[in-house]
């Protein structure tokens, strides 16, 4: 199988077996998985401040989860890492992403962030803005401690 749409080998097409019964695609109407909005700090305990998660894809047997996450001003995730990485796409507002040992980097609507497998990081809203991002996580998540005030203090617009 070709590695992606941009792979030159994609033009080498195979004959399709029309008798095959492959798995069906999952359609999530209006980007909602039919699950209730989750109060991140209360239910998961892995956020600081007020954070709400709207599940998009959370399906048994799928090694990937997706959610739209809304961070109120000044709220963020705890430090964490993903077994196989995480894709973030900022949909609204402004915030920060920070890798362990580095300074926080500003993110805003339209930005895409790839957090590599095993990379310890946090992300959240600016002190004066909400931030909404789509988060697609691959594999398990390991959660750590809360972001310390002095680390968050490094977030300057």
mmCIF file of C-alpha atoms in Angstrom:
data_model
loop_
_atom_site.group_PDB
_atom_site.id
_atom_site.type_symbol
_atom_site.label_atom_id
_atom_site.label_comp_id
_atom_site.label_asym_id
_atom_site.label_seq_id
_atom_site.Cartn_x
_atom_site.Cartn_y
_atom_site.Cartn_z
ATOM 1 C CA UNK A 1 0.000 0.000 0.000
ATOM 2 C CA UNK A 2 1.276 3.477 -0.830
ATOM 3 C CA UNK A 3 2.351 5.625 2.100
ATOM 4 C CA UNK A 4 0.121 8.555 1.206
ATOM 5 C CA UNK A 5 -1.515 10.736 -1.392
ATOM 6 C CA UNK A 6 1.767 12.387 -2.329
ATOM 7 C CA UNK A 7 3.664 9.130 -2.923
ATOM 8 C CA UNK A 8 4.588 8.793 -6.639
ATOM 9 C CA UNK A 9 3.867 5.058 -6.407
ATOM 10 C CA UNK A 10 0.181 5.904 -5.902
ATOM 11 C CA UNK A 11 -0.272 5.845 -9.688
ATOM 12 C CA UNK A 12 0.374 2.081 -9.701
ATOM 13 C CA UNK A 13 -3.186 0.873 -9.216
ATOM 14 C CA UNK A 14 -4.245 -2.658 -8.336
ATOM 15 C CA UNK A 15 -7.352 -4.429 -9.530
ATOM 16 C CA UNK A 16 -10.009 -4.220 -6.807
ATOM 17 C CA UNK A 17 -11.686 -7.420 -5.591
ATOM 18 C CA UNK A 18 -15.384 -6.452 -5.611
ATOM 19 C CA UNK A 19 -16.346 -9.592 -3.664
ATOM 20 C CA UNK A 20 -14.283 -8.459 -0.675
ATOM 21 C CA UNK A 21 -16.269 -7.137 2.341
ATOM 22 C CA UNK A 22 -13.899 -4.568 3.879
ATOM 23 C CA UNK A 23 -14.655 -2.657 7.106
ATOM 24 C CA UNK A 24 -17.064 0.256 6.693
ATOM 25 C CA UNK A 25 -16.128 3.909 7.215
ATOM 26 C CA UNK A 26 -17.400 5.645 10.342
ATOM 27 C CA UNK A 27 -19.419 8.816 9.770
ATOM 28 C CA UNK A 28 -19.714 11.227 12.681
ATOM 29 C CA UNK A 29 -22.555 13.666 11.857
ATOM 30 C CA UNK A 30 -21.680 17.288 12.624
ATOM 31 C CA UNK A 31 -18.442 16.190 14.313
ATOM 32 C CA UNK A 32 -20.235 14.826 17.378
ATOM 33 C CA UNK A 33 -19.888 11.189 18.455
ATOM 34 C CA UNK A 34 -23.261 11.205 20.197
ATOM 35 C CA UNK A 35 -21.544 11.387 23.580
ATOM 36 C CA UNK A 36 -22.006 14.081 26.209
ATOM 37 C CA UNK A 37 -19.508 16.913 26.592
ATOM 38 C CA UNK A 38 -16.870 15.956 29.179
ATOM 39 C CA UNK A 39 -15.749 18.301 31.964
ATOM 40 C CA UNK A 40 -12.005 17.639 31.660
ATOM 41 C CA UNK A 41 -10.788 18.614 35.145
ATOM 42 C CA UNK A 42 -13.717 17.000 36.949
ATOM 43 C CA UNK A 43 -13.986 13.744 34.987
ATOM 44 C CA UNK A 44 -10.402 13.167 33.852
ATOM 45 C CA UNK A 45 -8.393 15.095 36.464
ATOM 46 C CA UNK A 46 -5.691 15.882 33.913
ATOM 47 C CA UNK A 47 -6.364 19.584 33.283
ATOM 48 C CA UNK A 48 -5.993 22.875 35.153
ATOM 49 C CA UNK A 49 -8.770 25.454 34.874
ATOM 50 C CA UNK A 50 -11.969 24.967 32.897
ATOM 51 C CA UNK A 51 -11.670 22.600 29.932
ATOM 52 C CA UNK A 52 -14.450 20.895 27.952
ATOM 53 C CA UNK A 53 -14.050 17.936 25.578
ATOM 54 C CA UNK A 54 -16.554 17.132 22.823
ATOM 55 C CA UNK A 55 -15.819 13.579 21.618
ATOM 56 C CA UNK A 56 -15.623 13.136 17.848
ATOM 57 C CA UNK A 57 -14.271 9.592 17.623
ATOM 58 C CA UNK A 58 -14.056 7.273 20.598
ATOM 59 C CA UNK A 59 -14.727 3.800 19.329
ATOM 60 C CA UNK A 60 -13.829 0.436 20.868
ATOM 61 C CA UNK A 61 -11.083 -1.327 18.958
ATOM 62 C CA UNK A 62 -9.800 1.885 17.347
ATOM 63 C CA UNK A 63 -6.308 2.909 18.493
ATOM 64 C CA UNK A 64 -7.116 6.573 17.930
ATOM 65 C CA UNK A 65 -9.362 9.105 19.681
ATOM 66 C CA UNK A 66 -10.485 12.514 18.474
ATOM 67 C CA UNK A 67 -12.156 15.387 20.311
ATOM 68 C CA UNK A 68 -12.747 19.109 20.026
ATOM 69 C CA UNK A 69 -11.303 20.589 23.208
ATOM 70 C CA UNK A 70 -12.298 24.031 24.527
ATOM 71 C CA UNK A 71 -9.935 25.706 26.996
ATOM 72 C CA UNK A 72 -11.186 28.758 28.869
ATOM 73 C CA UNK A 73 -8.602 31.543 29.440
ATOM 74 C CA UNK A 74 -5.628 30.362 31.496
ATOM 75 C CA UNK A 75 -6.528 26.659 31.401
ATOM 76 C CA UNK A 76 -4.281 23.876 30.119
ATOM 77 C CA UNK A 77 -3.548 20.164 30.099
ATOM 78 C CA UNK A 78 -1.219 18.510 32.566
ATOM 79 C CA UNK A 79 2.144 17.387 31.218
ATOM 80 C CA UNK A 80 1.571 14.228 29.174
ATOM 81 C CA UNK A 81 2.817 12.047 26.334
ATOM 82 C CA UNK A 82 1.183 9.936 23.640
ATOM 83 C CA UNK A 83 2.206 6.410 22.792
ATOM 84 C CA UNK A 84 2.045 7.037 19.026
ATOM 85 C CA UNK A 85 1.777 10.827 18.804
ATOM 86 C CA UNK A 86 -0.902 13.517 18.721
ATOM 87 C CA UNK A 87 -2.188 15.847 15.998
ATOM 88 C CA UNK A 88 -3.625 19.214 17.086
ATOM 89 C CA UNK A 89 -5.388 21.745 14.852
ATOM 90 C CA UNK A 90 -6.288 25.076 16.461
ATOM 91 C CA UNK A 91 -9.836 26.022 15.453
ATOM 92 C CA UNK A 92 -10.356 29.244 17.438
ATOM 93 C CA UNK A 93 -8.577 31.575 19.817
ATOM 94 C CA UNK A 94 -4.968 31.526 20.941
ATOM 95 C CA UNK A 95 -2.868 29.512 23.334
ATOM 96 C CA UNK A 96 0.387 27.724 23.958
ATOM 97 C CA UNK A 97 2.133 24.421 23.394
ATOM 98 C CA UNK A 98 5.252 23.510 25.343
ATOM 99 C CA UNK A 99 7.641 20.571 25.055
ATOM 100 C CA UNK A 100 9.544 19.426 28.132
ATOM 101 C CA UNK A 101 12.762 21.433 28.538
ATOM 102 C CA UNK A 102 11.668 24.123 26.056
ATOM 103 C CA UNK A 103 9.926 27.507 26.261
ATOM 104 C CA UNK A 104 6.168 27.642 25.486
ATOM 105 C CA UNK A 105 5.333 28.476 21.852
ATOM 106 C CA UNK A 106 2.312 30.561 20.884
ATOM 107 C CA UNK A 107 -0.399 28.894 18.785
ATOM 108 C CA UNK A 108 -3.501 30.389 17.177
ATOM 109 C CA UNK A 109 -6.408 29.553 14.869
ATOM 110 C CA UNK A 110 -5.187 27.748 11.770
ATOM 111 C CA UNK A 111 -2.014 26.322 13.333
ATOM 112 C CA UNK A 112 -1.327 22.589 13.146
ATOM 113 C CA UNK A 113 0.884 20.903 15.742
ATOM 114 C CA UNK A 114 2.335 17.390 15.610
ATOM 115 C CA UNK A 115 3.419 16.060 19.014
ATOM 116 C CA UNK A 116 5.657 13.042 18.274
ATOM 117 C CA UNK A 117 5.345 9.674 19.990
ATOM 118 C CA UNK A 118 6.835 9.891 23.488
ATOM 119 C CA UNK A 119 7.197 13.696 23.408
ATOM 120 C CA UNK A 120 6.263 15.109 26.825
ATOM 121 C CA UNK A 121 4.273 18.318 26.432
ATOM 122 C CA UNK A 122 1.298 20.436 27.492
ATOM 123 C CA UNK A 123 -1.065 22.768 25.628
ATOM 124 C CA UNK A 124 -3.729 25.253 26.627
ATOM 125 C CA UNK A 125 -5.295 28.680 26.302
ATOM 126 C CA UNK A 126 -3.701 32.081 26.575
ATOM 127 C CA UNK A 127 -4.457 33.984 29.793
ATOM 128 C CA UNK A 128 -6.754 36.370 27.901
ATOM 129 C CA UNK A 129 -8.309 34.098 25.252
ATOM 130 C CA UNK A 130 -10.217 30.894 24.863
ATOM 131 C CA UNK A 131 -8.582 28.276 22.662
ATOM 132 C CA UNK A 132 -10.368 25.485 20.820
ATOM 133 C CA UNK A 133 -8.440 22.710 19.133
ATOM 134 C CA UNK A 134 -9.188 19.424 17.490
ATOM 135 C CA UNK A 135 -7.051 16.734 19.119
ATOM 136 C CA UNK A 136 -6.405 13.381 17.461
ATOM 137 C CA UNK A 137 -4.427 11.069 19.735
ATOM 138 C CA UNK A 138 -2.834 7.800 18.657
ATOM 139 C CA UNK A 139 -2.296 4.995 21.181
ATOM 140 C CA UNK A 140 -2.402 5.445 24.939
ATOM 141 C CA UNK A 141 -1.792 8.632 26.923
ATOM 142 C CA UNK A 142 0.397 8.872 30.005
ATOM 143 C CA UNK A 143 -0.503 11.809 32.277
ATOM 144 C CA UNK A 144 1.932 13.574 34.607
ATOM 145 C CA UNK A 145 1.923 16.581 36.960
ATOM 146 C CA UNK A 146 0.197 19.921 36.493
ATOM 147 C CA UNK A 147 1.980 22.764 34.722
ATOM 148 C CA UNK A 148 3.694 24.896 37.361
ATOM 149 C CA UNK A 149 2.897 28.605 37.599
ATOM 150 C CA UNK A 150 6.481 29.592 36.712
ATOM 151 C CA UNK A 151 6.326 27.558 33.472
ATOM 152 C CA UNK A 152 2.961 29.063 32.542
ATOM 153 C CA UNK A 153 4.358 32.503 33.438
ATOM 154 C CA UNK A 154 6.727 32.105 30.456
ATOM 155 C CA UNK A 155 3.702 32.465 28.160
ATOM 156 C CA UNK A 156 3.896 36.030 26.949
ATOM 157 C CA UNK A 157 1.858 37.211 23.976
#
